[in-house]
C-alpha cells in the first residue's frame, strides 16, 4: 500500500517530529508495509473465536490451605541458638529509653 509524502508529513507534524527527506522516504515505505500487514490481518476470519486477554488460561498456583502436623514448641526451641521461658531470645535491637 503506497503512502504519499503528504501523509508522512502530516503524521510527523502530529507527532511533532522533524524528518529529513531520507526519513520521509523510509517511513513512507515502512508505513505502507505496516498497512499492508494490517489489511492481511483484516482478511483473516475470526468468526467463532472468543476474545481473550491472555494466550494461556490464568490458574491460581497456590496450594489449598489445609491444617497439617507441625513441630512442637520444644522441638522448635531446641533448634534455636537461644531461648528463654518458651520464647526465642534475640539480641537487643533498640536501646532502652
mmCIF file of N, CA and C in Angstrom:
data_model
loop_
_atom_site.group_PDB
_atom_site.id
_atom_site.type_symbol
_atom_site.label_atom_id
_atom_site.label_comp_id
_atom_site.label_asym_id
_atom_site.label_seq_id
_atom_site.Cartn_x
_atom_site.Cartn_y
_atom_site.Cartn_z
ATOM 1 N N UNK A 1 0.855 -1.173 0.000
ATOM 2 C CA UNK A 1 0.000 0.000 0.000
ATOM 3 C C UNK A 1 0.901 1.235 0.000
ATOM 4 N N UNK A 2 0.685 2.094 -0.956
ATOM 5 C CA UNK A 2 1.543 3.273 -1.106
ATOM 6 C C UNK A 2 1.090 4.382 -0.156
ATOM 7 N N UNK A 3 2.049 4.976 0.486
ATOM 8 C CA UNK A 3 1.802 6.109 1.381
ATOM 9 C C UNK A 3 2.440 7.336 0.737
ATOM 10 N N UNK A 4 1.684 8.369 0.613
ATOM 11 C CA UNK A 4 2.199 9.583 -0.014
ATOM 12 C C UNK A 4 3.032 10.394 0.977
ATOM 13 N N UNK A 5 3.905 11.191 0.423
ATOM 14 C CA UNK A 5 4.772 12.034 1.253
ATOM 15 C C UNK A 5 3.942 12.965 2.134
ATOM 16 N N UNK A 6 2.829 13.466 1.632
ATOM 17 C CA UNK A 6 1.980 14.373 2.412
ATOM 18 C C UNK A 6 1.432 13.673 3.652
ATOM 19 N N UNK A 7 1.137 12.379 3.515
ATOM 20 C CA UNK A 7 0.631 11.621 4.670
ATOM 21 C C UNK A 7 1.719 11.486 5.728
ATOM 22 N N UNK A 8 2.926 11.182 5.295
ATOM 23 C CA UNK A 8 4.043 11.068 6.244
ATOM 24 C C UNK A 8 4.296 12.424 6.908
ATOM 25 N N UNK A 9 4.248 13.483 6.149
ATOM 26 C CA UNK A 9 4.449 14.820 6.734
ATOM 27 C C UNK A 9 3.356 15.138 7.753
ATOM 28 N N UNK A 10 2.126 14.764 7.428
ATOM 29 C CA UNK A 10 1.012 15.005 8.345
ATOM 30 C C UNK A 10 1.215 14.237 9.663
ATOM 31 N N UNK A 11 1.570 12.953 9.559
ATOM 32 C CA UNK A 11 1.787 12.139 10.763
ATOM 33 C C UNK A 11 2.970 12.687 11.556
ATOM 34 N N UNK A 12 4.024 13.096 10.865
ATOM 35 C CA UNK A 12 5.193 13.649 11.548
ATOM 36 C C UNK A 12 4.837 14.949 12.255
ATOM 37 N N UNK A 13 3.989 15.763 11.610
ATOM 38 C CA UNK A 13 3.583 17.024 12.236
ATOM 39 C C UNK A 13 2.746 16.738 13.483
ATOM 40 N N UNK A 14 1.846 15.748 13.417
ATOM 41 C CA UNK A 14 1.038 15.375 14.588
ATOM 42 C C UNK A 14 1.911 14.874 15.729
ATOM 43 N N UNK A 15 2.975 14.156 15.374
ATOM 44 C CA UNK A 15 3.888 13.617 16.390
ATOM 45 C C UNK A 15 4.974 14.613 16.765
ATOM 46 N N UNK A 16 4.923 15.787 16.144
ATOM 47 C CA UNK A 16 5.912 16.846 16.395
ATOM 48 C C UNK A 16 7.332 16.354 16.120
ATOM 49 N N UNK A 17 7.471 15.688 14.968
ATOM 50 C CA UNK A 17 8.771 15.178 14.546
ATOM 51 C C UNK A 17 9.266 15.972 13.345
ATOM 52 N N UNK A 18 10.525 16.301 13.341
ATOM 53 C CA UNK A 18 11.160 16.929 12.185
ATOM 54 C C UNK A 18 11.906 15.842 11.430
ATOM 55 N N UNK A 19 11.483 15.576 10.181
ATOM 56 C CA UNK A 19 12.071 14.491 9.412
ATOM 57 C C UNK A 19 12.899 15.039 8.259
ATOM 58 N N UNK A 20 13.944 14.310 7.941
ATOM 59 C CA UNK A 20 14.742 14.639 6.755
ATOM 60 C C UNK A 20 14.072 14.025 5.535
ATOM 61 N N UNK A 21 14.547 14.378 4.351
ATOM 62 C CA UNK A 21 13.983 13.797 3.128
ATOM 63 C C UNK A 21 14.161 12.287 3.099
ATOM 64 N N UNK A 22 15.324 11.832 3.537
ATOM 65 C CA UNK A 22 15.569 10.384 3.570
ATOM 66 C C UNK A 22 14.603 9.690 4.531
ATOM 67 N N UNK A 23 14.326 10.310 5.677
ATOM 68 C CA UNK A 23 13.396 9.722 6.650
ATOM 69 C C UNK A 23 11.974 9.693 6.092
ATOM 70 N N UNK A 24 11.584 10.734 5.337
ATOM 71 C CA UNK A 24 10.254 10.721 4.709
ATOM 72 C C UNK A 24 10.096 9.500 3.809
ATOM 73 N N UNK A 25 11.097 9.248 2.983
ATOM 74 C CA UNK A 25 11.029 8.112 2.051
ATOM 75 C C UNK A 25 11.011 6.791 2.806
ATOM 76 N N UNK A 26 11.890 6.685 3.810
ATOM 77 C CA UNK A 26 11.986 5.429 4.574
ATOM 78 C C UNK A 26 10.680 5.155 5.326
ATOM 79 N N UNK A 27 10.147 6.175 6.001
ATOM 80 C CA UNK A 27 8.921 5.965 6.787
ATOM 81 C C UNK A 27 7.716 5.727 5.881
ATOM 82 N N UNK A 28 7.685 6.320 4.710
ATOM 83 C CA UNK A 28 6.585 6.044 3.776
ATOM 84 C C UNK A 28 6.573 4.570 3.406
ATOM 85 N N UNK A 29 7.744 4.008 3.150
ATOM 86 C CA UNK A 29 7.830 2.577 2.826
ATOM 87 C C UNK A 29 7.426 1.710 4.006
ATOM 88 N N UNK A 30 7.919 2.079 5.214
ATOM 89 C CA UNK A 30 7.601 1.284 6.400
ATOM 90 C C UNK A 30 6.112 1.361 6.731
ATOM 91 N N UNK A 31 5.535 2.556 6.671
ATOM 92 C CA UNK A 31 4.099 2.679 6.956
ATOM 93 C C UNK A 31 3.266 1.922 5.930
ATOM 94 N N UNK A 32 3.698 1.928 4.694
ATOM 95 C CA UNK A 32 2.989 1.176 3.664
ATOM 96 C C UNK A 32 2.991 -0.317 3.965
ATOM 97 N N UNK A 33 4.151 -0.830 4.381
ATOM 98 C CA UNK A 33 4.222 -2.259 4.723
ATOM 99 C C UNK A 33 3.369 -2.583 5.952
ATOM 100 N N UNK A 34 3.334 -1.679 6.917
ATOM 101 C CA UNK A 34 2.501 -1.900 8.118
ATOM 102 C C UNK A 34 1.024 -1.955 7.721
ATOM 103 N N UNK A 35 0.589 -1.031 6.870
ATOM 104 C CA UNK A 35 -0.810 -1.036 6.446
ATOM 105 C C UNK A 35 -1.142 -2.272 5.620
ATOM 106 N N UNK A 36 -0.199 -2.748 4.816
ATOM 107 C CA UNK A 36 -0.427 -3.991 4.060
ATOM 108 C C UNK A 36 -0.614 -5.163 5.017
ATOM 109 N N UNK A 37 0.195 -5.214 6.065
ATOM 110 C CA UNK A 37 0.078 -6.295 7.035
ATOM 111 C C UNK A 37 -1.256 -6.216 7.774
ATOM 112 N N UNK A 38 -1.686 -4.997 8.137
ATOM 113 C CA UNK A 38 -2.982 -4.833 8.804
ATOM 114 C C UNK A 38 -4.109 -5.289 7.890
ATOM 115 N N UNK A 39 -3.998 -5.008 6.609
ATOM 116 C CA UNK A 39 -5.028 -5.446 5.655
ATOM 117 C C UNK A 39 -5.070 -6.965 5.586
ATOM 118 N N UNK A 40 -3.910 -7.613 5.653
ATOM 119 C CA UNK A 40 -3.878 -9.088 5.649
ATOM 120 C C UNK A 40 -4.543 -9.629 6.910
ATOM 121 N N UNK A 41 -4.307 -8.966 8.062
ATOM 122 C CA UNK A 41 -4.943 -9.411 9.309
ATOM 123 C C UNK A 41 -6.450 -9.236 9.241
ATOM 124 N N UNK A 42 -6.904 -8.160 8.613
ATOM 125 C CA UNK A 42 -8.344 -7.941 8.483
ATOM 126 C C UNK A 42 -8.997 -9.021 7.634
ATOM 127 N N UNK A 43 -8.248 -9.642 6.745
ATOM 128 C CA UNK A 43 -8.802 -10.660 5.861
ATOM 129 C C UNK A 43 -8.983 -12.000 6.566
ATOM 130 N N UNK A 44 -8.361 -12.174 7.726
ATOM 131 C CA UNK A 44 -8.453 -13.439 8.458
ATOM 132 C C UNK A 44 -9.819 -13.536 9.122
ATOM 133 N N UNK A 45 -10.462 -14.684 8.969
ATOM 134 C CA UNK A 45 -11.769 -14.909 9.591
ATOM 135 C C UNK A 45 -11.583 -15.272 11.054
ATOM 136 N N UNK A 46 -12.242 -14.535 11.942
ATOM 137 C CA UNK A 46 -12.161 -14.832 13.383
ATOM 138 C C UNK A 46 -13.533 -15.180 13.921
ATOM 139 N N UNK A 47 -14.439 -15.572 13.043
ATOM 140 C CA UNK A 47 -15.785 -15.959 13.480
ATOM 141 C C UNK A 47 -15.689 -17.160 14.414
ATOM 142 N N UNK A 48 -16.365 -17.099 15.534
ATOM 143 C CA UNK A 48 -16.405 -18.217 16.470
ATOM 144 C C UNK A 48 -15.216 -18.272 17.406
ATOM 145 N N UNK A 49 -14.293 -17.359 17.294
ATOM 146 C CA UNK A 49 -13.133 -17.346 18.182
ATOM 147 C C UNK A 49 -13.399 -16.329 19.287
ATOM 148 N N UNK A 50 -13.445 -16.784 20.551
ATOM 149 C CA UNK A 50 -13.745 -15.843 21.637
ATOM 150 C C UNK A 50 -12.573 -14.884 21.865
ATOM 151 N N UNK A 51 -12.932 -13.687 22.303
ATOM 152 C CA UNK A 51 -11.902 -12.696 22.631
ATOM 153 C C UNK A 51 -11.145 -13.138 23.875
ATOM 154 N N UNK A 52 -9.842 -12.947 23.892
ATOM 155 C CA UNK A 52 -9.035 -13.342 25.044
ATOM 156 C C UNK A 52 -8.104 -12.212 25.427
ATOM 157 N N UNK A 53 -7.726 -12.193 26.682
ATOM 158 C CA UNK A 53 -6.746 -11.207 27.133
ATOM 159 C C UNK A 53 -5.385 -11.857 27.337
ATOM 160 N N UNK A 54 -5.355 -13.200 27.446
ATOM 161 C CA UNK A 54 -4.102 -13.921 27.625
ATOM 162 C C UNK A 54 -4.085 -15.137 26.691
ATOM 163 N N UNK A 55 -2.897 -15.514 26.290
ATOM 164 C CA UNK A 55 -2.765 -16.676 25.408
ATOM 165 C C UNK A 55 -3.093 -17.964 26.160
ATOM 166 N N UNK A 56 -2.623 -18.049 27.409
ATOM 167 C CA UNK A 56 -2.852 -19.238 28.221
ATOM 168 C C UNK A 56 -3.831 -18.894 29.336
ATOM 169 N N UNK A 57 -4.604 -19.863 29.815
ATOM 170 C CA UNK A 57 -5.530 -19.586 30.916
ATOM 171 C C UNK A 57 -4.755 -19.258 32.197
ATOM 172 N N UNK A 58 -5.315 -18.357 32.967
ATOM 173 C CA UNK A 58 -4.683 -17.978 34.235
ATOM 174 C C UNK A 58 -5.239 -18.895 35.321
ATOM 175 N N UNK A 59 -4.327 -19.583 36.028
ATOM 176 C CA UNK A 59 -4.714 -20.527 37.058
ATOM 177 C C UNK A 59 -3.982 -20.168 38.335
ATOM 178 N N UNK A 60 -4.700 -20.188 39.448
ATOM 179 C CA UNK A 60 -4.069 -19.929 40.732
ATOM 180 C C UNK A 60 -3.164 -21.107 41.073
ATOM 181 N N UNK A 61 -1.878 -20.848 41.285
ATOM 182 C CA UNK A 61 -0.929 -21.930 41.510
ATOM 183 C C UNK A 61 -0.703 -22.206 42.996
ATOM 184 N N UNK A 62 -1.422 -21.507 43.867
ATOM 185 C CA UNK A 62 -1.241 -21.736 45.297
ATOM 186 C C UNK A 62 -1.946 -23.025 45.707
ATOM 187 N N UNK A 63 -1.357 -23.708 46.651
ATOM 188 C CA UNK A 63 -1.985 -24.937 47.138
ATOM 189 C C UNK A 63 -3.109 -24.563 48.089
ATOM 190 N N UNK A 64 -3.993 -25.518 48.325
ATOM 191 C CA UNK A 64 -5.085 -25.293 49.250
ATOM 192 C C UNK A 64 -4.524 -25.192 50.666
ATOM 193 N N UNK A 65 -5.059 -24.273 51.448
ATOM 194 C CA UNK A 65 -4.579 -24.044 52.809
ATOM 195 C C UNK A 65 -5.269 -25.029 53.743
ATOM 196 N N UNK A 66 -4.578 -26.107 54.080
ATOM 197 C CA UNK A 66 -5.141 -27.142 54.946
ATOM 198 C C UNK A 66 -4.252 -27.301 56.167
ATOM 199 N N UNK A 67 -4.851 -27.584 57.337
ATOM 200 C CA UNK A 67 -4.024 -27.822 58.529
ATOM 201 C C UNK A 67 -3.228 -29.116 58.350
ATOM 202 N N UNK A 68 -2.013 -29.107 58.869
ATOM 203 C CA UNK A 68 -1.173 -30.295 58.778
ATOM 204 C C UNK A 68 -0.334 -30.379 60.043
ATOM 205 N N UNK A 69 0.218 -31.535 60.328
ATOM 206 C CA UNK A 69 1.037 -31.677 61.541
ATOM 207 C C UNK A 69 2.245 -30.737 61.481
ATOM 208 N N UNK A 70 2.607 -30.208 62.632
ATOM 209 C CA UNK A 70 3.765 -29.314 62.690
ATOM 210 C C UNK A 70 4.621 -29.679 63.904
ATOM 211 N N UNK A 71 5.755 -28.996 64.023
ATOM 212 C CA UNK A 71 6.665 -29.258 65.138
ATOM 213 C C UNK A 71 6.086 -28.706 66.432
ATOM 214 N N UNK A 72 6.449 -29.342 67.525
ATOM 215 C CA UNK A 72 6.021 -28.832 68.831
ATOM 216 C C UNK A 72 6.905 -27.662 69.221
ATOM 217 N N UNK A 73 6.476 -26.886 70.196
ATOM 218 C CA UNK A 73 7.253 -25.740 70.670
ATOM 219 C C UNK A 73 8.637 -26.194 71.139
ATOM 220 N N UNK A 74 8.712 -27.293 71.864
ATOM 221 C CA UNK A 74 10.001 -27.772 72.366
ATOM 222 C C UNK A 74 10.939 -28.165 71.222
ATOM 223 N N UNK A 75 10.384 -28.780 70.163
ATOM 224 C CA UNK A 75 11.215 -29.168 69.014
ATOM 225 C C UNK A 75 11.767 -27.928 68.301
ATOM 226 N N UNK A 76 10.948 -26.890 68.186
ATOM 227 C CA UNK A 76 11.392 -25.665 67.523
ATOM 228 C C UNK A 76 12.440 -24.962 68.375
ATOM 229 N N UNK A 77 12.182 -24.813 69.656
ATOM 230 C CA UNK A 77 13.130 -24.118 70.531
ATOM 231 C C UNK A 77 14.441 -24.881 70.675
ATOM 232 N N UNK A 78 14.402 -26.192 70.486
ATOM 233 C CA UNK A 78 15.627 -26.989 70.569
ATOM 234 C C UNK A 78 16.599 -26.613 69.452
ATOM 235 N N UNK A 79 16.082 -26.103 68.324
ATOM 236 C CA UNK A 79 16.926 -25.708 67.193
ATOM 237 C C UNK A 79 17.365 -24.242 67.274
ATOM 238 N N UNK A 80 16.797 -23.460 68.199
ATOM 239 C CA UNK A 80 17.114 -22.035 68.301
ATOM 240 C C UNK A 80 18.455 -21.845 68.998
ATOM 241 N N UNK A 81 19.229 -20.814 68.619
ATOM 242 C CA UNK A 81 20.509 -20.553 69.300
ATOM 243 C C UNK A 81 20.317 -20.206 70.772
ATOM 244 N N UNK A 82 19.212 -19.535 71.091
ATOM 245 C CA UNK A 82 18.946 -19.194 72.484
ATOM 246 C C UNK A 82 17.443 -19.081 72.684
ATOM 247 N N UNK A 83 16.986 -19.504 73.843
ATOM 248 C CA UNK A 83 15.563 -19.350 74.168
ATOM 249 C C UNK A 83 15.429 -19.173 75.666
ATOM 250 N N UNK A 84 14.288 -18.584 76.030
ATOM 251 C CA UNK A 84 14.063 -18.304 77.456
ATOM 252 C C UNK A 84 12.566 -18.289 77.712
ATOM 253 N N UNK A 85 12.102 -19.026 78.673
ATOM 254 C CA UNK A 85 10.698 -19.099 79.081
ATOM 255 C C UNK A 85 9.772 -19.405 77.894
ATOM 256 N N UNK A 86 10.196 -20.253 77.007
ATOM 257 C CA UNK A 86 9.357 -20.677 75.888
ATOM 258 C C UNK A 86 9.368 -19.744 74.690
ATOM 259 N N UNK A 87 10.279 -18.735 74.659
ATOM 260 C CA UNK A 87 10.367 -17.794 73.543
ATOM 261 C C UNK A 87 11.799 -17.763 73.007
ATOM 262 N N UNK A 88 11.942 -17.308 71.749
ATOM 263 C CA UNK A 88 13.275 -17.109 71.183
ATOM 264 C C UNK A 88 13.951 -15.950 71.905
ATOM 265 N N UNK A 89 15.226 -16.068 72.162
ATOM 266 C CA UNK A 89 15.991 -14.973 72.740
ATOM 267 C C UNK A 89 16.846 -14.394 71.610
ATOM 268 N N UNK A 90 16.676 -13.087 71.370
ATOM 269 C CA UNK A 90 17.382 -12.433 70.274
ATOM 270 C C UNK A 90 18.157 -11.242 70.819
ATOM 271 N N UNK A 91 19.187 -10.796 70.097
ATOM 272 C CA UNK A 91 19.939 -9.628 70.564
ATOM 273 C C UNK A 91 19.051 -8.383 70.588
ATOM 274 N N UNK A 92 19.319 -7.485 71.487
ATOM 275 C CA UNK A 92 18.568 -6.248 71.606
ATOM 276 C C UNK A 92 18.792 -5.400 70.348
ATOM 277 N N UNK A 93 17.712 -4.893 69.803
ATOM 278 C CA UNK A 93 17.773 -4.064 68.600
ATOM 279 C C UNK A 93 17.642 -2.592 68.972
ATOM 280 N N UNK A 94 16.748 -2.291 69.882
ATOM 281 C CA UNK A 94 16.501 -0.912 70.285
ATOM 282 C C UNK A 94 17.152 -0.659 71.632
ATOM 283 N N UNK A 95 17.651 0.537 71.792
ATOM 284 C CA UNK A 95 18.227 0.933 73.071
ATOM 285 C C UNK A 95 17.103 1.340 74.016
ATOM 286 N N UNK A 96 17.238 1.009 75.308
ATOM 287 C CA UNK A 96 16.193 1.441 76.257
ATOM 288 C C UNK A 96 16.192 2.967 76.385
ATOM 289 N N UNK A 97 15.002 3.519 76.555
ATOM 290 C CA UNK A 97 14.897 4.989 76.667
ATOM 291 C C UNK A 97 15.280 5.446 78.042
#
